[in-house]
Amino acid sequence: MENVYILQPVLAENSDILHDEAVALIESAGAAYAGTMYAKIREINPATFIGEGKLAELNERLRDLDVTVLFNGELSPSQTVNLSEGLDGKKVIDRTTLILDIFAMRAESSEGKLQVELAQLRYLYPRLKGKGSALSRLGGGIGTRGPGETQLETDRRHIRSRIRALEERLEKTEQRRDLQTKRRQKDGVRTIALVGYTNTGKSTLLNALTGADVLVKDALFATLDPTSRRLEIEGMEFLLVDTVGFLQDLPHHLIEAFRSTLESALHCDLALIVCDASGAYETQYETTMQTLKDLGFSSPYLLVMNKCDKIPSRAGLPQGAVCISAKTGAGLEELKNRIFEMLRERFVRTELFVPYAQSARYGALRALLSEREVEYTDDGMRVQAVIPVEHAEKFRAFLKSENNEK
């Protein structure tokens, strides 16, 4: 197992949170956390970021250790090379490289793999300049999954060509998804997106609400590819979509790389912003909302505080939030009620009368509504129904008032 030592620059108040996330990222990548050196940064050194004194101190600490050094931030190509040389050739990676490595492990769909490879090549391409000796030292392990060494060692022209090919393939995939989204909207399928920080229990909630068996794992970015399942509330069907989780200081170009998989969240009828009530939920909420804002999100949303079974008191939690435990099932009925209340205006509750002579006509439209109760009389069927507003006009002939006038 690869051992990873963290170099944590101290630039802001959130350094401790970023450090805890880095440890979780290391473990999610299948490596072992080997220790940390904090470096207060008063002025960024353009060559090594941390300055010669801190670099010498770190090199002394790691002199006899076989570790990979994780700089918990983003490095320029030259800074990566200079740090490696200052640490006697030890492999140096930054936060983005580690996240990309986890993405490469998690991607299962063909589109997810394409997106990961494209994001890696776009990120690594400028780092090929003058990096020949550093590349030869990469070996295996973290930072080499996905396209891998062989592609990094090919000429830059081939990599440019590969990037263009990936962009074209993903563009076609996005066009297909756009058609599917428009078809769902035309058919009146309501989409609810599970959005939020990684590892807040979104997949567990998807399983709890729909009875699905989506992978649930206590690891960051356990779910990379979007997963959709049918959810029924009050007789109405919704499409519940689990999306890739966010993370504090997740580089914007990585978010853009997975923009297509987040389309379900951007164009949903309702977003469930899932936070971990037992963790730093304020940071989780702020990070999620800022990321969504950057992507142009404007849909209505409901704040869901998960893992409430792990806290002694709910005092202090955000007002208006729904407190649940996806693991135990507590609060799920309240959540369903709140979801339906927020989407109520999109539906019409009414009573229909269907003469037996018009059964075939009604049967052709039946899939567009939800029958809550059906009573058979001598003349026809009385149906208590819930109808999406965009389909209500199609049932006008069956409304009781319309039948009475005839």
Short mmCIF file of C-alpha atoms in Angstrom, two decimals:
data_model
loop_
_atom_site.label_atom_id
_atom_site.label_comp_id
_atom_site.label_asym_id
_atom_site.label_seq_id
_atom_site.Cartn_x
_atom_site.Cartn_y
_atom_site.Cartn_z
CA MET A 1 0.00 0.00 0.00
CA GLU A 2 1.32 3.41 -0.96
CA ASN A 3 2.12 5.78 1.91
CA VAL A 4 1.19 9.44 1.45
CA TYR A 5 2.56 12.33 3.50
CA ILE A 6 0.59 15.59 3.46
CA LEU A 7 2.17 18.99 2.98
CA GLN A 8 -0.60 21.29 4.24
CA PRO A 9 -0.23 24.98 3.37
CA VAL A 10 -1.88 27.21 5.97
CA LEU A 11 -3.46 30.07 4.05
CA ALA A 12 -6.94 30.40 5.54
CA GLU A 13 -9.17 29.40 8.45
CA ASN A 14 -10.40 26.30 6.62
CA SER A 15 -7.00 24.57 6.63
CA ASP A 16 -8.09 22.00 9.23
CA ILE A 17 -11.18 21.06 7.20
CA LEU A 18 -9.10 20.78 4.03
CA HIS A 19 -6.61 18.59 5.90
CA ASP A 20 -9.31 16.23 7.17
CA GLU A 21 -10.64 15.97 3.63
CA ALA A 22 -7.15 15.20 2.34
CA VAL A 23 -6.82 12.29 4.78
CA ALA A 24 -10.21 10.96 3.60
CA LEU A 25 -9.14 11.38 -0.03
CA ILE A 26 -5.94 9.40 0.61
CA GLU A 27 -7.89 6.56 2.19
CA SER A 28 -10.47 6.66 -0.62
CA ALA A 29 -7.62 6.25 -3.11
CA GLY A 30 -6.56 3.06 -1.35
CA ALA A 31 -3.40 4.54 0.17
CA ALA A 32 -2.24 5.04 3.75
CA TYR A 33 -1.89 8.37 5.55
CA ALA A 34 1.71 8.76 6.74
CA GLY A 35 1.72 12.14 8.48
CA THR A 36 1.49 15.89 7.94
CA MET A 37 3.68 18.96 7.97
CA TYR A 38 1.84 22.30 8.24
CA ALA A 39 3.45 25.24 6.48
CA LYS A 40 2.30 28.78 7.24
CA ILE A 41 2.45 30.75 4.02
CA ARG A 42 3.03 34.49 4.28
CA GLU A 43 4.13 34.87 0.68
CA ILE A 44 3.86 32.25 -2.07
CA ASN A 45 7.23 31.26 -3.49
CA PRO A 46 6.79 31.09 -7.29
CA ALA A 47 9.34 28.28 -7.57
CA THR A 48 8.27 25.90 -4.78
CA PHE A 49 5.19 27.58 -3.22
CA ILE A 50 6.45 27.00 0.36
CA GLY A 51 9.90 28.55 0.28
CA GLU A 52 13.39 27.08 0.67
CA GLY A 53 13.38 26.83 4.47
CA LYS A 54 10.18 24.79 4.70
CA LEU A 55 11.29 22.65 1.78
CA ALA A 56 14.57 21.83 3.52
CA GLU A 57 12.70 21.02 6.76
CA LEU A 58 10.30 18.70 4.92
CA ASN A 59 13.16 16.98 3.11
CA GLU A 60 14.88 16.30 6.43
CA ARG A 61 11.68 14.80 7.89
CA LEU A 62 11.18 12.50 4.93
CA ARG A 63 14.81 11.62 4.24
CA ASP A 64 14.57 7.90 5.03
CA LEU A 65 10.86 7.43 4.28
CA ASP A 66 9.36 5.86 1.18
CA VAL A 67 6.38 8.17 0.73
CA THR A 68 4.48 10.11 -1.88
CA VAL A 69 4.05 13.78 -0.94
CA LEU A 70 0.58 15.27 -1.32
CA PHE A 71 0.56 19.05 -1.57
CA ASN A 72 -2.96 19.83 -0.34
CA GLY A 73 -3.63 22.57 -2.87
CA GLU A 74 -2.90 23.16 -6.53
CA LEU A 75 0.62 23.39 -7.91
CA SER A 76 1.89 24.74 -11.19
CA PRO A 77 3.87 22.33 -13.41
CA SER A 78 7.21 23.94 -12.47
CA GLN A 79 6.38 23.94 -8.75
CA THR A 80 5.63 20.20 -8.90
CA VAL A 81 9.02 19.52 -10.53
CA ASN A 82 10.94 21.82 -8.18
CA LEU A 83 9.35 20.31 -5.07
CA SER A 84 10.19 16.81 -6.30
CA GLU A 85 13.80 17.79 -6.92
CA GLY A 86 13.99 19.48 -3.50
CA LEU A 87 12.78 16.25 -1.88
CA ASP A 88 15.45 14.05 -3.43
CA GLY A 89 13.21 12.88 -6.26
CA LYS A 90 10.20 11.83 -4.20
CA LYS A 91 6.93 11.76 -6.11
CA VAL A 92 4.90 14.93 -5.53
CA ILE A 93 1.22 15.22 -6.39
CA ASP A 94 -1.32 17.93 -5.67
CA ARG A 95 -4.94 17.78 -4.54
CA THR A 96 -6.33 17.82 -8.08
CA THR A 97 -4.15 14.88 -9.14
CA LEU A 98 -5.39 12.85 -6.16
CA ILE A 99 -9.05 13.65 -6.88
CA LEU A 100 -8.59 12.71 -10.54
CA ASP A 101 -7.03 9.45 -9.41
CA ILE A 102 -10.11 8.63 -7.33
CA PHE A 103 -12.36 9.60 -10.24
CA ALA A 104 -10.44 7.11 -12.39
CA MET A 105 -11.11 4.38 -9.80
CA ARG A 106 -14.81 5.19 -9.44
CA ALA A 107 -15.90 5.73 -13.05
CA GLU A 108 -17.84 2.72 -14.33
CA SER A 109 -19.91 3.97 -17.26
CA SER A 110 -18.26 4.57 -20.62
CA GLU A 111 -19.13 8.26 -20.38
CA GLY A 112 -17.68 8.53 -16.90
CA LYS A 113 -14.42 6.99 -18.07
CA LEU A 114 -14.27 9.37 -21.02
CA GLN A 115 -14.84 12.35 -18.74
CA VAL A 116 -12.14 11.22 -16.33
CA GLU A 117 -9.60 10.66 -19.09
CA LEU A 118 -10.38 14.03 -20.66
CA ALA A 119 -10.06 15.82 -17.31
CA GLN A 120 -6.74 14.07 -16.62
CA LEU A 121 -5.27 14.85 -20.02
CA ARG A 122 -6.36 18.49 -19.88
CA TYR A 123 -4.76 18.81 -16.46
CA LEU A 124 -1.58 16.89 -17.25
CA TYR A 125 -0.97 18.32 -20.72
CA PRO A 126 0.65 21.59 -19.58
CA ARG A 127 2.69 19.59 -17.07
CA LEU A 128 4.49 17.70 -19.84
CA LYS A 129 6.79 20.63 -20.58
CA GLY A 130 10.26 19.92 -19.33
CA LYS A 131 9.03 17.10 -17.15
CA GLY A 132 10.87 14.22 -18.77
CA SER A 133 12.98 13.23 -15.76
CA ALA A 134 10.05 13.63 -13.37
CA LEU A 135 7.89 11.39 -15.53
CA SER A 136 10.48 8.68 -15.52
CA ARG A 137 10.26 8.62 -11.72
CA LEU A 138 6.47 8.36 -11.54
CA GLY A 139 6.28 4.59 -11.39
CA GLY A 140 2.89 3.24 -10.29
CA GLY A 141 0.39 4.23 -7.63
CA ILE A 142 -1.55 7.42 -7.05
CA GLY A 143 -1.56 9.88 -9.91
CA THR A 144 -0.93 7.31 -12.63
CA ARG A 145 -4.36 5.71 -13.04
CA GLY A 146 -6.52 6.44 -16.07
CA PRO A 147 -4.49 7.45 -19.11
CA GLY A 148 -1.35 6.28 -17.32
CA GLU A 149 2.35 6.64 -18.05
CA THR A 150 2.27 5.38 -21.61
CA GLN A 151 0.07 8.25 -22.79
CA LEU A 152 2.00 10.80 -20.75
CA GLU A 153 5.21 9.72 -22.44
CA THR A 154 3.81 10.05 -25.95
CA ASP A 155 4.37 13.26 -27.84
CA ARG A 156 2.23 16.30 -27.09
CA ARG A 157 0.68 16.26 -30.56
CA HIS A 158 -0.81 12.82 -29.94
CA ILE A 159 -2.28 14.00 -26.62
CA ARG A 160 -3.85 17.05 -28.30
CA SER A 161 -5.39 14.70 -30.83
CA ARG A 162 -6.72 12.43 -28.07
CA ILE A 163 -8.26 15.40 -26.25
CA ARG A 164 -10.09 16.49 -29.42
CA ALA A 165 -11.37 12.95 -29.99
CA LEU A 166 -12.66 12.70 -26.41
CA GLU A 167 -14.36 16.09 -26.67
CA GLU A 168 -16.16 15.01 -29.84
CA ARG A 169 -17.36 11.72 -28.30
CA LEU A 170 -18.60 13.47 -25.16
CA GLU A 171 -20.37 16.13 -27.23
CA LYS A 172 -22.39 13.39 -28.96
CA THR A 173 -23.20 11.83 -25.60
CA GLU A 174 -24.35 15.19 -24.24
CA GLN A 175 -26.60 15.68 -27.29
CA ARG A 176 -28.25 12.32 -26.59
CA ARG A 177 -28.76 13.23 -22.93
CA ASP A 178 -30.23 16.58 -23.93
CA LEU A 179 -32.77 14.77 -26.12
CA GLN A 180 -33.62 12.43 -23.24
CA THR A 181 -34.10 15.40 -20.89
CA LYS A 182 -36.41 17.15 -23.36
CA ARG A 183 -38.37 13.92 -23.86
CA ARG A 184 -38.84 13.53 -20.09
CA GLN A 185 -39.99 17.14 -19.80
CA LYS A 186 -42.43 16.64 -22.68
CA ASP A 187 -43.79 13.49 -21.04
CA GLY A 188 -44.20 15.33 -17.73
CA VAL A 189 -41.63 13.26 -15.81
CA ARG A 190 -40.69 15.20 -12.66
CA THR A 191 -37.02 14.99 -11.75
CA ILE A 192 -35.70 15.23 -8.19
CA ALA A 193 -31.92 15.51 -7.85
CA LEU A 194 -29.88 14.46 -4.82
CA VAL A 195 -27.11 17.03 -4.58
CA GLY A 196 -24.50 17.81 -1.97
CA TYR A 197 -21.13 17.15 -0.45
CA THR A 198 -19.52 13.82 -1.12
CA ASN A 199 -20.12 11.16 1.53
CA THR A 200 -23.19 12.79 3.12
CA GLY A 201 -25.38 9.75 2.47
CA LYS A 202 -27.01 10.60 -0.86
CA SER A 203 -26.78 7.03 -2.17
CA THR A 204 -28.12 5.64 1.11
CA LEU A 205 -31.05 8.05 0.83
CA LEU A 206 -31.69 6.99 -2.77
CA ASN A 207 -31.86 3.36 -1.65
CA ALA A 208 -34.08 4.18 1.33
CA LEU A 209 -36.59 6.13 -0.75
CA THR A 210 -36.75 3.83 -3.76
CA GLY A 211 -35.74 0.38 -2.49
CA ALA A 212 -32.78 0.39 -4.88
CA ASP A 213 -29.46 -1.33 -4.27
CA VAL A 214 -27.04 1.40 -5.33
CA LEU A 215 -23.48 1.09 -4.00
CA VAL A 216 -23.14 2.58 -0.53
CA LYS A 217 -19.60 3.05 0.72
CA ASP A 218 -18.00 5.22 3.39
CA ALA A 219 -15.59 6.83 0.95
CA LEU A 220 -15.31 10.10 -0.92
CA PHE A 221 -16.69 10.05 -4.48
CA ALA A 222 -18.03 6.50 -4.04
CA THR A 223 -20.71 7.45 -6.58
CA LEU A 224 -19.28 9.14 -9.66
CA ASP A 225 -21.74 8.18 -12.39
CA PRO A 226 -25.29 9.54 -11.98
CA THR A 227 -27.86 6.94 -10.93
CA SER A 228 -31.62 7.26 -11.57
CA ARG A 229 -34.47 5.39 -9.87
CA ARG A 230 -38.25 5.73 -9.86
CA LEU A 231 -39.82 7.21 -6.73
CA GLU A 232 -43.56 7.14 -6.00
CA ILE A 233 -45.21 9.68 -3.69
CA GLU A 234 -48.98 10.06 -3.33
CA GLY A 235 -49.41 7.86 -6.37
CA MET A 236 -47.26 10.11 -8.57
CA GLU A 237 -44.02 8.91 -10.09
CA PHE A 238 -40.83 10.95 -9.95
CA LEU A 239 -37.33 10.31 -11.22
CA LEU A 240 -34.83 10.48 -8.34
CA VAL A 241 -31.25 11.09 -9.50
CA ASP A 242 -28.10 10.67 -7.40
CA THR A 243 -25.25 12.93 -8.59
CA VAL A 244 -21.50 13.16 -8.03
CA GLY A 245 -20.63 14.74 -4.70
CA PHE A 246 -18.86 18.05 -4.23
CA LEU A 247 -15.86 18.89 -2.10
CA GLN A 248 -14.41 22.06 -0.66
CA ASP A 249 -12.00 23.75 -3.08
CA LEU A 250 -12.91 21.28 -5.82
CA PRO A 251 -11.15 22.88 -8.81
CA HIS A 252 -13.61 24.54 -11.16
CA HIS A 253 -12.25 22.79 -14.23
CA LEU A 254 -13.04 19.44 -12.59
CA ILE A 255 -16.63 20.53 -12.02
CA GLU A 256 -16.84 21.61 -15.64
CA ALA A 257 -15.49 18.22 -16.73
CA PHE A 258 -18.49 16.55 -15.10
CA ARG A 259 -21.00 19.20 -16.08
CA SER A 260 -22.89 16.78 -18.34
CA THR A 261 -23.47 14.35 -15.46
CA LEU A 262 -24.80 17.25 -13.39
CA GLU A 263 -27.36 18.28 -16.01
CA SER A 264 -30.03 16.37 -14.06
CA ALA A 265 -29.36 18.64 -11.09
CA LEU A 266 -29.28 21.83 -13.14
CA HIS A 267 -32.59 21.12 -14.87
CA CYS A 268 -34.44 19.28 -12.10
CA ASP A 269 -37.88 20.19 -10.78
CA LEU A 270 -36.57 19.98 -7.22
CA ALA A 271 -33.13 19.52 -5.70
CA LEU A 272 -32.58 17.85 -2.33
CA ILE A 273 -29.46 19.46 -0.84
CA VAL A 274 -28.16 16.70 1.44
CA CYS A 275 -25.88 17.64 4.35
CA ASP A 276 -24.37 15.57 7.17
CA ALA A 277 -25.94 16.83 10.40
CA SER A 278 -23.13 15.21 12.39
CA GLY A 279 -20.40 16.98 10.40
CA ALA A 280 -19.46 20.48 9.23
CA TYR A 281 -22.84 20.95 7.58
CA GLU A 282 -22.51 24.74 7.20
CA THR A 283 -19.39 24.29 5.09
CA GLN A 284 -21.08 21.49 3.15
CA TYR A 285 -24.10 23.66 2.40
CA GLU A 286 -22.08 26.72 1.41
CA THR A 287 -19.78 24.66 -0.83
CA THR A 288 -22.70 22.94 -2.54
CA MET A 289 -24.66 26.14 -3.15
CA GLN A 290 -21.61 28.00 -4.47
CA THR A 291 -20.80 25.14 -6.84
CA LEU A 292 -24.39 25.01 -8.10
CA LYS A 293 -24.43 28.79 -8.52
CA ASP A 294 -21.26 28.61 -10.61
CA LEU A 295 -23.00 26.08 -12.86
CA GLY A 296 -26.07 28.28 -13.33
CA PHE A 297 -28.45 26.38 -11.02
CA SER A 298 -31.84 28.06 -10.45
CA SER A 299 -34.26 25.25 -9.49
CA PRO A 300 -36.18 25.15 -6.19
CA TYR A 301 -34.49 23.13 -3.46
CA LEU A 302 -35.10 21.55 -0.08
CA LEU A 303 -32.40 21.27 2.59
CA VAL A 304 -32.14 17.74 4.00
CA MET A 305 -30.10 17.12 7.14
CA ASN A 306 -29.07 13.46 7.09
CA LYS A 307 -27.50 11.35 9.87
CA CYS A 308 -29.61 13.06 12.54
CA ASP A 309 -29.47 9.79 14.50
CA LYS A 310 -25.82 10.62 15.24
CA ILE A 311 -26.44 13.94 17.02
CA PRO A 312 -27.75 14.38 20.61
CA SER A 313 -29.94 17.39 19.78
CA ARG A 314 -31.38 19.05 16.68
CA ALA A 315 -31.19 22.49 18.26
CA GLY A 316 -29.17 24.79 16.06
CA LEU A 317 -29.88 22.98 12.80
CA PRO A 318 -31.11 25.24 9.96
CA GLN A 319 -34.77 26.20 10.17
CA GLY A 320 -36.93 24.71 7.46
CA ALA A 321 -34.61 21.76 6.93
CA VAL A 322 -35.96 18.20 7.00
CA CYS A 323 -34.13 16.09 9.60
CA ILE A 324 -33.76 12.44 8.61
CA SER A 325 -31.68 9.33 8.97
CA ALA A 326 -31.44 7.52 5.66
CA LYS A 327 -29.85 4.61 7.53
CA THR A 328 -32.68 4.08 10.06
CA GLY A 329 -35.54 5.49 7.98
CA ALA A 330 -36.42 8.21 10.50
CA GLY A 331 -37.99 11.28 8.92
CA LEU A 332 -38.44 9.78 5.44
CA GLU A 333 -42.24 10.10 5.47
CA GLU A 334 -41.94 13.77 6.42
CA LEU A 335 -39.43 14.20 3.60
CA LYS A 336 -41.83 12.65 1.07
CA ASN A 337 -44.63 14.94 2.30
CA ARG A 338 -42.41 18.01 1.97
CA ILE A 339 -41.34 16.96 -1.54
CA PHE A 340 -44.95 16.57 -2.65
CA GLU A 341 -45.95 19.88 -1.02
CA MET A 342 -43.21 21.69 -2.94
CA LEU A 343 -44.33 20.11 -6.20
CA ARG A 344 -48.07 20.24 -5.47
CA GLU A 345 -48.70 23.16 -7.81
CA ARG A 346 -47.46 21.00 -10.67
CA PHE A 347 -50.41 18.59 -10.21
CA VAL A 348 -54.21 18.73 -10.30
CA ARG A 349 -56.34 16.57 -7.98
CA THR A 350 -59.73 15.93 -9.54
CA GLU A 351 -62.57 13.45 -10.07
CA LEU A 352 -63.22 12.04 -13.53
CA PHE A 353 -66.17 10.16 -14.93
CA VAL A 354 -65.41 7.75 -17.76
CA PRO A 355 -68.44 6.32 -19.61
CA TYR A 356 -67.82 2.72 -20.59
CA ALA A 357 -68.29 3.72 -24.24
CA GLN A 358 -65.17 5.92 -23.92
CA SER A 359 -63.00 3.37 -22.09
CA ALA A 360 -60.65 2.98 -25.06
CA ARG A 361 -60.08 6.74 -25.29
CA TYR A 362 -59.42 6.95 -21.56
CA GLY A 363 -57.16 3.89 -21.69
CA ALA A 364 -54.89 5.63 -24.24
CA LEU A 365 -54.38 8.51 -21.76
CA ARG A 366 -54.28 6.49 -18.56
CA ALA A 367 -50.47 6.44 -18.26
CA LEU A 368 -50.46 10.24 -17.93
CA LEU A 369 -52.24 10.30 -14.56
CA SER A 370 -52.28 8.53 -11.22
CA GLU A 371 -55.50 6.83 -10.17
CA ARG A 372 -56.06 7.20 -6.44
CA GLU A 373 -59.47 5.47 -6.32
CA VAL A 374 -61.75 3.86 -8.93
CA GLU A 375 -65.48 3.18 -8.47
CA TYR A 376 -67.46 1.20 -11.07
CA THR A 377 -71.08 2.30 -11.60
CA ASP A 378 -73.83 1.23 -13.99
CA ASP A 379 -72.85 3.93 -16.50
CA GLY A 380 -69.08 4.11 -16.16
CA MET A 381 -66.07 4.64 -13.87
CA ARG A 382 -65.64 7.36 -11.26
CA VAL A 383 -61.92 8.02 -10.90
CA GLN A 384 -60.20 10.05 -8.18
CA ALA A 385 -57.03 11.13 -9.95
CA VAL A 386 -53.86 13.23 -9.75
CA ILE A 387 -52.88 14.73 -13.11
CA PRO A 388 -49.76 16.74 -14.07
CA VAL A 389 -50.92 20.24 -15.02
CA GLU A 390 -49.55 19.98 -18.56
CA HIS A 391 -51.78 16.96 -19.22
CA ALA A 392 -54.94 18.23 -17.49
CA GLU A 393 -56.50 19.58 -20.70
CA LYS A 394 -56.39 16.11 -22.27
CA PHE A 395 -58.85 14.86 -19.63
CA ARG A 396 -61.33 17.75 -19.90
CA ALA A 397 -63.94 15.50 -21.58
CA PHE A 398 -63.92 13.26 -18.49
CA LEU A 399 -64.37 15.97 -15.86
CA LYS A 400 -67.61 15.54 -13.90
CA SER A 401 -68.74 19.11 -14.68
CA GLU A 402 -68.18 18.58 -18.41
CA ASN A 403 -70.14 15.31 -18.34
CA ASN A 404 -73.02 16.94 -16.43
CA GLU A 405 -73.31 19.70 -19.04
CA LYS A 406 -73.62 17.14 -21.84
#
